[in-house]
Coordinates of C-alpha atoms in Angstrom, one line a residue:
Chain A
X184 CA 0.0 0.0 0.0
X185 CA 1.4 3.3 -1.1
X186 CA 0.8 6.4 1.0
X187 CA 1.7 9.0 -1.6
X188 CA -0.9 10.3 -3.9
X189 CA -0.8 9.2 -7.5
X190 CA -0.3 11.9 -10.2
X191 CA -4.0 11.8 -11.0
X192 CA -5.0 12.0 -7.3
X193 CA -2.7 14.9 -6.8
X194 CA -4.3 16.6 -9.8
X195 CA -7.7 16.0 -8.4
X196 CA -6.7 17.3 -5.1
X197 CA -5.4 20.5 -6.6
X198 CA -8.6 20.9 -8.6
X199 CA -10.7 20.6 -5.5
X200 CA -8.4 22.9 -3.6
X201 CA -8.8 25.5 -6.3
X202 CA -12.5 25.1 -6.5
X203 CA -12.9 25.5 -2.7
X204 CA -10.8 28.7 -2.7
X205 CA -12.3 30.2 -5.8
X206 CA -15.9 29.3 -5.6
X207 CA -16.9 27.5 -2.4
X208 CA -15.5 29.9 0.1
X209 CA -17.0 33.0 -1.4
X210 CA -20.3 31.2 -1.8
X211 CA -20.6 30.4 1.9
X212 CA -19.4 33.8 2.9
X213 CA -22.1 35.5 0.7
X214 CA -25.0 33.2 1.1
X215 CA -24.5 31.3 4.4
X216 CA -25.6 27.8 5.3
X217 CA -29.4 28.1 5.5
X218 CA -30.3 26.8 2.1
X219 CA -29.1 23.8 0.0
X220 CA -26.1 25.0 -2.1
X221 CA -27.6 24.2 -5.5
X222 CA -25.0 26.2 -7.5
X223 CA -22.1 24.4 -5.8
X224 CA -23.7 21.0 -6.3
X225 CA -24.3 21.7 -10.1
X226 CA -20.7 22.8 -10.3
X227 CA -19.6 19.5 -8.9
X228 CA -21.3 17.9 -11.8
X229 CA -19.6 20.2 -14.3
X230 CA -16.2 19.4 -12.8
X231 CA -17.0 15.6 -13.1
X232 CA -16.9 15.2 -9.4
X233 CA -20.5 14.2 -8.7
X234 CA -20.0 10.4 -9.4
X235 CA -16.3 9.8 -9.0
X236 CA -16.3 6.1 -8.1
X237 CA -19.1 5.0 -10.4
X238 CA -18.7 3.5 -13.9
X239 CA -17.9 5.7 -16.8
X240 CA -20.5 3.9 -19.0
X241 CA -23.2 5.6 -16.8
X242 CA -21.4 8.9 -16.8
X243 CA -19.3 8.4 -13.7
X244 CA -15.7 9.1 -13.1
X245 CA -14.7 5.4 -13.2
X246 CA -12.1 6.0 -10.4
X247 CA -11.5 4.1 -7.2
X248 CA -12.4 4.9 -3.6
X249 CA -8.8 5.9 -2.9
X250 CA -9.3 8.8 -5.3
X251 CA -12.8 9.5 -4.1
X252 CA -11.7 10.1 -0.5
X253 CA -9.0 12.5 -1.5
X254 CA -11.7 14.6 -3.1
X255 CA -14.0 14.3 -0.1
X256 CA -11.3 15.3 2.3
X257 CA -10.4 18.4 0.5
X258 CA -13.9 19.3 -0.3
X259 CA -14.6 19.3 3.5
X260 CA -11.8 21.7 4.3
X261 CA -14.2 24.6 5.2
X262 CA -16.4 22.2 7.1
X263 CA -18.4 19.2 6.1
X264 CA -21.2 20.9 4.2
X265 CA -20.2 20.1 0.7
X266 CA -18.3 16.9 1.5
X267 CA -21.4 15.5 3.1
X268 CA -23.5 16.6 0.1
X269 CA -21.3 14.5 -2.2
X270 CA -21.0 11.6 0.2
X271 CA -24.8 11.4 0.7
X272 CA -25.5 11.8 -3.0
X273 CA -23.2 8.8 -3.4
X274 CA -25.4 6.4 -1.4
X275 CA -28.3 6.2 -3.9
X276 CA -25.8 6.1 -6.7
X277 CA -24.0 3.2 -5.1
X278 CA -27.3 1.3 -4.5
X279 CA -28.6 1.8 -8.0
X280 CA -25.2 0.9 -9.5
X281 CA -24.8 -2.2 -7.4
X282 CA -28.4 -3.5 -7.2
X283 CA -30.3 -1.7 -9.9
X284 CA -31.5 -3.0 -13.3
X285 CA -30.0 -1.6 -16.5
X286 CA -33.1 0.4 -17.0
X287 CA -32.8 1.9 -13.5
X288 CA -29.1 2.7 -14.1
X289 CA -29.8 4.3 -17.4
X290 CA -32.6 6.4 -16.0
X291 CA -30.8 7.8 -13.0
X292 CA -27.0 7.4 -12.9
X293 CA -26.0 9.7 -15.9
X294 CA -28.3 12.5 -14.6
X295 CA -27.0 12.1 -11.1
X296 CA -23.4 12.1 -12.4
X297 CA -24.1 15.4 -14.2
X298 CA -25.6 16.7 -10.9
X299 CA -29.0 17.3 -12.6
X300 CA -30.6 15.0 -10.1
X301 CA -29.8 15.0 -6.4
X302 CA -30.0 11.8 -4.4
X303 CA -31.1 10.9 -0.9
X304 CA -31.1 7.8 1.3
X305 CA -34.2 7.3 3.5
X306 CA -33.7 4.7 6.2
X307 CA -34.0 6.4 9.5
X308 CA -37.4 6.7 11.3
X309 CA -38.4 8.3 14.6
X310 CA -37.8 5.0 16.5
X311 CA -35.4 3.1 14.2
X312 CA -32.1 4.0 12.5
X313 CA -29.3 1.5 12.7
X314 CA -31.9 -1.0 14.0
X315 CA -33.1 -1.2 10.4
X316 CA -35.1 -4.4 10.9
X317 CA -37.5 -2.5 13.1
X318 CA -38.6 0.2 10.7
X319 CA -42.3 0.9 10.4
X320 CA -42.7 2.3 6.9
X321 CA -44.8 -0.2 4.9
X322 CA -44.8 -0.9 1.2
X323 CA -47.8 -2.9 -0.1
X324 CA -48.0 -4.4 -3.6
X325 CA -51.3 -3.6 -5.2
X326 CA -51.5 -4.7 -8.9
X327 CA -48.5 -3.2 -10.6
X328 CA -47.9 -0.5 -7.9
X329 CA -46.4 -0.3 -4.5
X330 CA -48.2 1.8 -2.0
X331 CA -45.9 3.4 0.6
X332 CA -47.1 4.6 4.1
X333 CA -44.9 5.9 6.9
X334 CA -42.5 8.5 8.1
X335 CA -38.8 9.1 7.8
X336 CA -36.7 11.5 9.8
X337 CA -33.2 13.1 9.6
X338 CA -33.2 12.6 5.8
X339 CA -30.2 14.4 4.4
X340 CA -31.3 16.4 1.3
X341 CA -35.0 15.7 2.3
X342 CA -37.2 18.0 0.3
X343 CA -34.3 19.0 -2.0
X344 CA -33.4 15.6 -3.5
X345 CA -35.0 14.4 -6.8
X346 CA -34.3 10.7 -6.2
X347 CA -34.9 8.9 -2.8
X348 CA -33.9 5.4 -2.0
X349 CA -36.5 4.4 0.6
X350 CA -36.4 1.4 3.0
X351 CA -39.8 -0.1 3.7
X352 CA -41.3 -3.3 5.1
X353 CA -42.9 -5.5 2.5
X354 CA -43.5 -8.5 4.8
X355 CA -44.2 -7.9 8.4
X356 CA -42.8 -10.3 11.1
X357 CA -39.8 -11.3 9.0
X358 CA -37.5 -8.7 10.6
X359 CA -34.6 -7.7 8.4
X360 CA -35.7 -10.2 5.7
X361 CA -39.0 -8.4 5.3
X362 CA -37.4 -5.0 4.4
X363 CA -37.2 -3.9 0.7
X364 CA -35.8 -0.8 -1.0
X365 CA -37.5 1.4 -3.5
X366 CA -36.8 4.4 -5.8
X367 CA -39.2 7.3 -5.1
X368 CA -39.0 10.4 -7.3
X369 CA -39.7 13.9 -6.0
X370 CA -43.1 15.0 -7.2
X371 CA -44.7 11.6 -6.7
X372 CA -48.2 12.2 -5.2
X373 CA -48.2 11.2 -1.5
X374 CA -44.5 12.1 -1.0
X375 CA -44.4 15.0 1.4
X376 CA -41.8 16.9 3.4
X377 CA -41.9 18.1 7.0
X378 CA -39.8 20.7 8.7
X379 CA -36.1 21.0 8.7
X380 CA -34.5 19.5 11.7
X381 CA -31.5 21.9 11.6
X382 CA -28.8 19.6 12.9
X383 CA -26.0 21.5 14.8
X384 CA -23.8 23.4 12.4
X385 CA -25.5 22.0 9.2
X386 CA -28.9 23.8 9.0
X387 CA -29.6 23.0 5.4
X388 CA -29.1 19.3 5.7
X389 CA -32.0 17.3 6.9
X390 CA -35.8 17.1 6.8
X391 CA -38.6 14.8 7.7
X392 CA -40.1 12.8 4.8
X393 CA -43.7 11.4 4.8
X394 CA -45.3 8.8 2.6
X395 CA -49.1 9.2 2.5
X396 CA -50.4 6.4 0.3
X397 CA -47.5 7.2 -2.0
X398 CA -48.0 5.1 -5.2
X399 CA -44.9 4.1 -7.1
X400 CA -44.5 1.7 -10.1
X401 CA -43.6 -1.9 -9.3
X402 CA -40.5 -1.4 -11.4
X403 CA -39.1 1.0 -8.7
X404 CA -38.3 -1.9 -6.4
X405 CA -34.5 -2.4 -6.1
X406 CA -33.4 -6.0 -6.4
X407 CA -36.0 -8.4 -5.0
X408 CA -38.4 -8.1 -2.1
X409 CA -36.5 -8.7 1.1
X410 CA -33.2 -7.4 -0.2
X411 CA -33.6 -4.0 1.5
X412 CA -31.5 -4.8 4.6
X413 CA -28.6 -6.0 2.4
X414 CA -29.0 -3.0 0.2
X415 CA -28.8 -0.6 3.1
X416 CA -25.9 -2.3 4.8
X417 CA -23.9 -2.4 1.5
X418 CA -24.4 1.3 1.1
X419 CA -23.5 2.1 4.7
X420 CA -20.3 0.0 4.7
X421 CA -18.9 2.2 1.9
X422 CA -20.6 5.3 3.2
X423 CA -18.6 5.0 6.4
X424 CA -15.4 5.5 4.5
X425 CA -16.8 8.7 3.0
X426 CA -17.9 10.0 6.4
X427 CA -14.4 9.3 7.7
X428 CA -12.9 11.3 4.8
X429 CA -15.1 14.3 5.3
X430 CA -14.3 14.3 9.1
X431 CA -10.6 14.3 8.4
X432 CA -11.0 17.3 6.1
X433 CA -12.8 19.2 8.8
X434 CA -10.2 18.2 11.5
X435 CA -7.3 19.2 9.3
X436 CA -8.9 22.6 8.7
X437 CA -9.3 23.2 12.4
X438 CA -5.8 22.0 13.1
X439 CA -4.2 24.3 10.5
X440 CA -6.1 27.3 12.0
X441 CA -5.0 26.3 15.5
X442 CA -1.4 25.7 14.5
X443 CA -1.0 29.1 12.8
X444 CA -2.9 30.9 15.6
X445 CA -0.6 29.4 18.3
X446 CA 2.4 31.0 16.6
X447 CA 0.7 34.4 16.5
X448 CA -0.9 34.6 19.9
X449 CA 1.5 35.7 22.6
X450 CA 1.2 35.3 26.3
X451 CA 3.8 35.9 29.1
X452 CA 6.2 37.3 26.5
X453 CA 6.2 34.4 24.0
X454 CA 4.0 32.8 21.3
X455 CA 1.8 30.3 23.0
X456 CA 3.2 27.6 20.6
X457 CA 6.4 27.9 22.8
X458 CA 4.5 26.4 25.8
X459 CA 4.8 22.7 26.2
X460 CA 1.1 22.4 27.1
X461 CA 0.1 23.8 23.7
X462 CA 2.8 21.8 21.9
X463 CA 1.5 18.5 23.3
X464 CA -2.0 19.4 22.2
X465 CA -0.8 20.2 18.7
X466 CA 1.2 17.0 18.6
X467 CA -1.7 14.9 19.7
X468 CA -4.0 16.6 17.2
X469 CA -1.6 16.0 14.3
X470 CA -1.1 12.4 15.3
X471 CA -4.8 11.8 15.6
X472 CA -5.4 13.2 12.1
X473 CA -2.6 11.2 10.6
X474 CA -3.7 7.9 12.1
X475 CA -7.3 8.5 11.0
X476 CA -6.2 9.3 7.5
X477 CA -4.1 6.1 7.3
X478 CA -6.8 3.8 8.4
X479 CA -9.3 5.5 6.1
X480 CA -7.0 5.1 3.2
X481 CA -6.5 1.5 4.2
X482 CA -10.3 0.9 4.2
X483 CA -10.5 2.5 0.7
X484 CA -7.5 0.5 -0.5
X485 CA -9.1 -2.8 0.6
X486 CA -12.4 -1.9 -1.0
X487 CA -10.6 -1.0 -4.2
X488 CA -9.1 -4.5 -4.2
X489 CA -12.5 -6.2 -3.4
X490 CA -11.1 -7.5 -0.1
X491 CA -13.3 -7.5 3.0
X492 CA -13.3 -4.0 4.4
X493 CA -16.4 -3.5 6.5
X494 CA -14.7 -3.8 10.0
X495 CA -11.9 -1.5 8.8
X496 CA -14.4 0.9 7.4
X497 CA -16.1 1.0 10.8
X498 CA -12.7 1.6 12.5
X499 CA -12.0 4.4 10.0
X500 CA -15.4 6.0 10.7
X501 CA -15.0 5.6 14.5
X502 CA -11.4 6.9 14.6
X503 CA -11.8 9.7 12.1
X504 CA -15.0 11.2 13.6
X505 CA -13.8 10.8 17.2
X506 CA -10.5 12.5 16.2
X507 CA -12.4 15.2 14.4
X508 CA -14.4 15.9 17.6
X509 CA -11.3 16.0 19.7
X510 CA -9.2 18.0 17.3
X511 CA -11.9 20.6 16.7
X512 CA -12.5 20.9 20.4
X513 CA -8.8 21.4 21.1
X514 CA -8.6 23.9 18.3
X515 CA -11.3 26.0 20.1
X516 CA -9.2 25.5 23.3
X517 CA -6.1 26.8 21.7
X518 CA -7.9 29.9 20.4
X519 CA -9.2 30.4 24.0
X520 CA -12.1 32.9 24.2
X521 CA -11.8 33.8 20.5
X522 CA -12.4 30.2 19.7
X523 CA -15.9 30.4 20.9
X524 CA -16.7 33.5 18.8
X525 CA -18.6 33.2 15.6
X526 CA -16.2 35.6 14.1
X527 CA -13.5 32.9 14.2
X528 CA -13.8 29.7 12.1
X529 CA -13.0 26.9 14.7
X530 CA -16.3 26.9 16.7
X531 CA -18.3 26.1 13.5
X532 CA -16.0 23.2 12.7
X533 CA -16.4 21.9 16.3
X534 CA -20.2 22.1 16.0
X535 CA -20.2 20.2 12.7
X536 CA -17.8 17.5 13.9
X537 CA -20.3 16.2 16.4
X538 CA -22.8 14.8 13.9
X539 CA -20.0 12.7 12.4
X540 CA -20.0 10.6 15.5
X541 CA -23.7 9.9 15.0
X542 CA -24.4 9.5 11.3
X543 CA -24.1 6.3 9.3
X544 CA -24.4 4.4 12.5
X545 CA -23.4 5.9 15.8
X546 CA -19.8 5.2 17.0
X547 CA -21.3 2.8 19.4
X548 CA -22.8 0.9 16.5
X549 CA -19.4 1.0 14.8
X550 CA -17.9 -0.7 17.8
X551 CA -20.6 -3.4 17.7
X552 CA -19.7 -4.0 14.0
X553 CA -16.0 -4.3 14.8
X554 CA -16.6 -6.6 17.8
X555 CA -18.9 -8.8 15.8
X556 CA -16.2 -9.2 13.2
X557 CA -13.6 -9.9 15.8
X558 CA -15.7 -12.6 17.6
X559 CA -17.0 -14.2 14.4
X560 CA -14.5 -17.0 14.3
X561 CA -15.4 -18.1 17.9
X562 CA -19.0 -18.6 17.0
X563 CA -20.2 -22.0 15.8
Chain B
X216 CA -4.3 28.5 -35.5
X217 CA -1.4 26.9 -33.5
X218 CA -0.5 28.5 -30.3
X219 CA 2.5 27.9 -28.1
X220 CA 2.2 28.8 -24.4
X221 CA 5.2 29.2 -22.2
X222 CA 4.6 28.1 -18.6
X223 CA 6.6 28.6 -15.5
X224 CA 6.0 26.8 -12.2
X225 CA 6.5 29.1 -9.2
X226 CA 6.0 28.8 -5.4
X227 CA 2.3 29.0 -4.4
X228 CA 1.1 32.4 -3.4
X229 CA 0.3 31.6 0.2
X230 CA 3.6 29.9 0.8
X231 CA 5.5 30.9 4.0
X232 CA 8.9 31.9 2.5
X233 CA 12.2 31.5 4.2
X234 CA 15.6 32.4 2.9
X235 CA 17.7 29.4 1.9
X236 CA 21.0 28.5 3.6
X237 CA 23.1 30.0 0.8
X238 CA 21.3 33.4 1.3
X239 CA 20.7 33.6 -2.5
X240 CA 17.2 32.3 -2.9
X241 CA 14.3 30.9 -0.9
X242 CA 14.4 27.6 0.9
X243 CA 12.5 25.4 -1.5
X244 CA 11.8 22.6 1.0
X245 CA 8.2 22.3 2.2
X246 CA 6.9 24.6 -0.5
X247 CA 4.1 23.8 -2.9
X248 CA 4.2 25.0 -6.4
X249 CA 1.7 26.3 -8.9
X250 CA 1.5 27.7 -12.4
X251 CA 2.5 31.3 -12.4
X252 CA -0.6 33.4 -12.5
X253 CA -0.1 35.4 -15.7
X254 CA 0.9 32.2 -17.5
X255 CA -2.4 30.6 -16.4
X256 CA -4.2 33.5 -18.1
X257 CA -2.0 33.1 -21.2
X258 CA -3.0 29.4 -21.3
X259 CA -6.6 30.3 -20.9
X260 CA -6.4 32.8 -23.8
X261 CA -4.8 30.2 -26.0
X262 CA -7.5 27.7 -25.2
X263 CA -10.2 30.2 -26.0
X264 CA -8.6 31.1 -29.3
X265 CA -8.3 27.4 -30.1
X266 CA -12.0 27.0 -29.4
X267 CA -12.8 29.8 -31.8
X268 CA -10.3 29.1 -34.6
X269 CA -9.3 25.5 -34.2
X270 CA -5.6 24.4 -34.2
X271 CA -3.4 23.1 -31.5
X272 CA -2.2 24.5 -28.1
X273 CA 1.4 23.4 -27.3
X274 CA 2.8 24.0 -23.8
X275 CA 6.5 24.6 -23.2
X276 CA 8.0 24.7 -19.8
X277 CA 11.6 24.7 -18.4
X278 CA 11.9 23.4 -14.9
X279 CA 12.7 20.4 -12.7
X280 CA 10.7 17.3 -12.4
X281 CA 8.0 18.9 -10.3
X282 CA 7.2 21.3 -13.2
X283 CA 5.5 18.3 -14.8
X284 CA 2.6 18.8 -12.4
X285 CA 1.8 22.3 -13.9
X286 CA 2.4 20.9 -17.4
X287 CA -0.2 18.1 -16.6
X288 CA -2.6 20.7 -15.3
X289 CA -2.3 22.6 -18.6
X290 CA -3.0 19.4 -20.5
X291 CA -5.9 18.6 -18.3
X292 CA -7.4 22.1 -19.0
X293 CA -7.2 21.3 -22.7
X294 CA -3.7 21.9 -24.1
X295 CA -2.9 19.3 -26.8
X296 CA 0.7 18.4 -26.0
X297 CA 3.7 19.6 -24.1
X298 CA 7.5 20.1 -24.3
X299 CA 9.3 19.8 -20.9
X300 CA 12.8 21.2 -20.9
X301 CA 14.1 19.0 -18.2
X302 CA 17.8 18.5 -17.7
X303 CA 20.3 19.2 -14.9
X304 CA 22.2 21.4 -17.5
X305 CA 19.2 23.8 -17.4
X306 CA 19.7 24.3 -13.6
X307 CA 22.2 27.1 -14.3
X308 CA 19.8 28.9 -16.6
X309 CA 18.5 31.2 -13.9
X310 CA 18.4 34.5 -15.9
X311 CA 16.0 35.5 -18.6
X312 CA 18.4 35.3 -21.5
X313 CA 19.5 31.7 -20.8
X314 CA 15.9 30.5 -20.3
X315 CA 14.9 32.3 -23.5
X316 CA 17.7 30.6 -25.4
X317 CA 16.5 27.2 -24.3
X318 CA 12.9 27.9 -25.2
X319 CA 13.8 29.4 -28.6
X320 CA 15.9 26.4 -29.4
X321 CA 13.1 24.0 -28.4
X322 CA 10.6 25.9 -30.7
X323 CA 12.8 26.0 -33.7
X324 CA 11.0 23.2 -35.5
X325 CA 7.5 24.0 -34.3
X326 CA 4.9 25.6 -36.5
X327 CA 3.0 28.3 -34.7
X328 CA 1.0 31.4 -35.3
X329 CA 1.2 32.8 -31.8
X330 CA 3.5 32.4 -28.8
X331 CA 1.8 33.5 -25.5
X332 CA 3.6 34.0 -22.2
X333 CA 2.6 35.6 -19.0
X334 CA 3.5 39.2 -18.6
X335 CA 6.0 38.2 -15.8
X336 CA 6.5 35.3 -13.5
X337 CA 5.4 35.4 -9.9
X338 CA 8.8 34.5 -8.5
X339 CA 11.7 36.5 -10.3
X340 CA 9.3 38.9 -12.0
X341 CA 11.8 39.9 -14.7
X342 CA 9.2 40.2 -17.4
X343 CA 11.9 39.5 -20.0
X344 CA 11.8 35.9 -21.2
X345 CA 9.0 36.5 -23.7
X346 CA 10.6 39.5 -25.3
X347 CA 14.0 37.8 -25.6
X348 CA 12.3 34.7 -27.2
X349 CA 10.7 37.0 -29.7
X350 CA 14.0 38.6 -30.5
X351 CA 15.8 35.3 -30.9
X352 CA 13.1 33.9 -33.1
X353 CA 12.8 37.1 -35.1
X354 CA 9.1 37.7 -34.2
X355 CA 7.2 40.9 -33.6
X356 CA 6.0 41.1 -30.0
X357 CA 3.5 43.1 -27.8
X358 CA 3.5 43.3 -24.0
X359 CA 0.8 43.7 -21.3
X360 CA -1.9 42.3 -23.7
X361 CA -5.5 42.6 -22.5
X362 CA -7.3 41.3 -25.6
X363 CA -6.4 39.2 -28.6
X364 CA -8.2 39.4 -32.0
X365 CA -6.7 37.4 -34.8
X366 CA -7.5 38.6 -38.4
X367 CA -6.2 36.5 -41.4
X368 CA -2.5 36.7 -41.2
X369 CA -2.3 39.4 -38.5
X370 CA -3.4 39.9 -34.9
X371 CA -4.9 43.0 -33.3
X372 CA -4.2 43.3 -29.6
X373 CA -5.2 45.7 -26.9
X374 CA -2.3 46.8 -24.6
X375 CA -2.5 48.3 -21.2
X376 CA -0.7 51.6 -20.8
X377 CA -0.3 53.8 -17.7
X378 CA -3.1 55.7 -16.0
X379 CA -6.0 53.7 -17.4
X380 CA -5.0 54.2 -21.0
X381 CA -5.1 51.4 -23.6
X382 CA -3.6 51.0 -27.0
X383 CA -4.6 48.8 -30.0
X384 CA -1.7 47.4 -32.0
X385 CA -1.7 45.2 -35.1
X386 CA 1.1 42.7 -35.6
X387 CA 1.8 40.3 -38.4
X388 CA 1.7 36.6 -37.4
X389 CA 3.6 34.7 -36.2
X390 CA 3.9 37.0 -33.2
X391 CA 4.7 36.8 -29.5
X392 CA 2.3 38.3 -26.9
X393 CA 2.9 38.7 -23.1
X394 CA -0.5 38.4 -21.4
X395 CA -1.7 40.4 -18.5
X396 CA -3.4 38.6 -15.5
X397 CA -7.1 38.8 -15.2
X398 CA -8.0 39.2 -18.9
X399 CA -10.4 36.2 -18.9
X400 CA -12.0 33.8 -16.5
X401 CA -9.7 30.8 -15.8
X402 CA -11.3 27.4 -16.3
X403 CA -10.9 24.4 -14.0
X404 CA -9.3 21.2 -15.1
X405 CA -12.2 18.7 -14.8
X406 CA -12.0 15.1 -13.8
X407 CA -12.5 14.1 -17.5
X408 CA -9.7 16.5 -18.5
X409 CA -7.4 15.0 -15.9
X410 CA -8.1 11.6 -17.3
X411 CA -7.7 12.7 -20.9
X412 CA -4.4 14.3 -20.1
X413 CA -2.9 11.0 -19.4
X414 CA -2.9 10.1 -23.1
X415 CA -1.3 13.4 -24.2
X416 CA 2.3 13.7 -25.1
X417 CA 4.8 15.3 -22.8
X418 CA 8.1 15.4 -24.7
X419 CA 11.1 15.7 -22.4
X420 CA 13.8 17.6 -24.1
X421 CA 17.5 17.7 -22.9
X422 CA 19.9 20.5 -23.7
X423 CA 21.8 18.3 -26.1
X424 CA 18.6 17.4 -28.0
X425 CA 18.3 21.1 -29.0
X426 CA 22.0 21.6 -29.6
X427 CA 22.8 23.5 -26.4
X428 CA 25.7 23.1 -24.0
X429 CA 26.2 24.4 -20.5
X430 CA 28.2 27.3 -22.1
X431 CA 25.0 28.4 -23.9
X432 CA 23.1 28.4 -20.7
X433 CA 25.5 30.4 -18.5
X434 CA 23.6 33.2 -16.9
X435 CA 24.7 36.7 -17.6
X436 CA 23.1 37.8 -14.4
X437 CA 23.2 36.2 -11.0
X438 CA 21.3 36.8 -7.7
X439 CA 23.9 37.7 -5.1
X440 CA 21.7 38.0 -2.0
X441 CA 18.0 37.3 -1.2
X442 CA 16.6 38.8 1.9
X443 CA 13.2 39.6 3.4
X444 CA 12.3 43.3 3.6
X445 CA 14.0 44.8 6.6
X446 CA 11.7 46.5 9.0
X447 CA 12.8 49.7 10.8
X448 CA 10.9 51.6 13.5
X449 CA 10.7 55.3 13.5
X450 CA 8.6 57.4 15.8
X451 CA 7.7 60.9 14.9
X452 CA 5.9 63.5 17.1
X453 CA 3.6 65.9 15.4
X454 CA 3.6 69.2 17.3
X455 CA 1.1 72.0 17.2
X456 CA -2.5 72.7 17.9
X457 CA -4.8 69.6 17.8
X458 CA -6.6 70.7 14.6
X459 CA -3.3 71.4 12.8
X460 CA -1.7 68.3 14.1
X461 CA -4.6 66.2 13.0
X462 CA -4.4 67.7 9.5
X463 CA -0.7 67.0 9.3
X464 CA -1.4 63.4 10.5
X465 CA -4.0 62.9 7.9
X466 CA -1.6 64.2 5.2
X467 CA 1.1 61.8 6.4
X468 CA -1.2 58.8 6.5
X469 CA -2.5 59.6 3.1
X470 CA 0.7 60.5 1.2
X471 CA 3.6 58.9 3.2
X472 CA 2.1 55.8 4.7
X473 CA -0.6 55.6 2.0
X474 CA -3.0 53.8 4.3
X475 CA -6.0 56.1 3.7

């Protein structure tokens, strides 16, 4: 495994760095974070970045996850806003690409790659998230249509997205085996949106989604009935690598600010970077970022080689998001009182870091996944 | 229309610069590099002319191995092929005349209608290489170009003069133009462009390939000392009545310190 970037990855990284400096930063400064950043999303499509790891025959970039995470990390340098958009847009693309029929792929993937259609993934409900076998949304086959009834919550891109992958129960009492997944397009009668939940630091992100006798064609089923749990877990295994990458970008940004600030701020006649107490914090922050980046790259590397990667992906998600929380919190600490001010960048990064420990399975769930993998060989 | 663009790779604008141990140039360790800004505009202008009139955009760059990154970026943005003057013999070519000699020699067998360079590089800032190349190749040239309008066998260009004045000049082609920063909107290299660039030719050229020896590349000008601007402190008391002193202070702030 090679830790240096390939020539192509370095080019991609520089492209993203330039895009962030030239267009993303001024956009946030001018328009703030309240609304979904449509112009930036469309621009990701123009730059060829809206479908990096998906096949070129459906308009994707045809690159590997190792390249994809380089882009995600740098896209998250000003916070996870845009990195998360790309990462969440990737879940329905991954599902359609992996499990969809050719007709479904033709219909959605090229338009999603061009960023003409935005994707969303609707699993979580008020009383079930990672416990996907216990969701309540129902899908009932009637003739050549499925009728969906139920409620989803915390749906990233809810209300904005054009294409929703929805998990619903097709056969009650069968637990995980009774769950199926469907494509629901925005504009379908019965698909309704609730209020924004305004997660901390990411106000544009999520919304409640309702299905009120929402009729969709039978052809919108993904795979077969009962495949839903497998579909969701496949998407989340890969999604965890992308959450890790966006968290690392956010942590690196906070660290770079704190490092520079520590050399400028003076106390007791010297820069605070001269104090061992600050130096140890900086060293721990740098070490945590580096370690998280290495394990995240390893997860991508394994995935690219079609080797088992799900426990490592969980480790990457766990380490990267915990590190991001710690690093951004310490960055605020190094800034002292200024760190808490909205006029300085680090508090916003700290607020955004928290959700990383919760999404795509809480970090407690990640530990369960890792432990299950560790103990597997002792089970009969 | 075939256009040659001369590119130079320079330290990134936000780099933290330190003077090197020999005291003659900056310490190049831990520095990232990028395409010199005016050269990026020259490349963009060439790509726009190609889109309008067809032809080929050829990039030429003299520099160490790392310069390949900027060459690849140019190819990813749409240049067709590149010539990389890459040889330890070129390391001594640190002044404009020596660099120009190498570029002119490399272009001897190329067919082109225009050669575009940036107005000046972001590192040395001599603003000389383009003009010397024109002289060596026997081409007409125009500097500080804001607009390029090819017409049959000639090109009309708008030049920037002092105090907000402009000048239109007509030159027969082939010609060399040095391009001012900011004359167009730079494009991004897209993912598709980056992938397409992998198939494009980067011809590595050594000094011997273009008939040059280290004697030809000896600089006529050397940098003896590089140093950061030296700061001095000076305190001045302004005497007089408050109103007069305030007026004097404003004058000093406006004309001496130029901060208001």
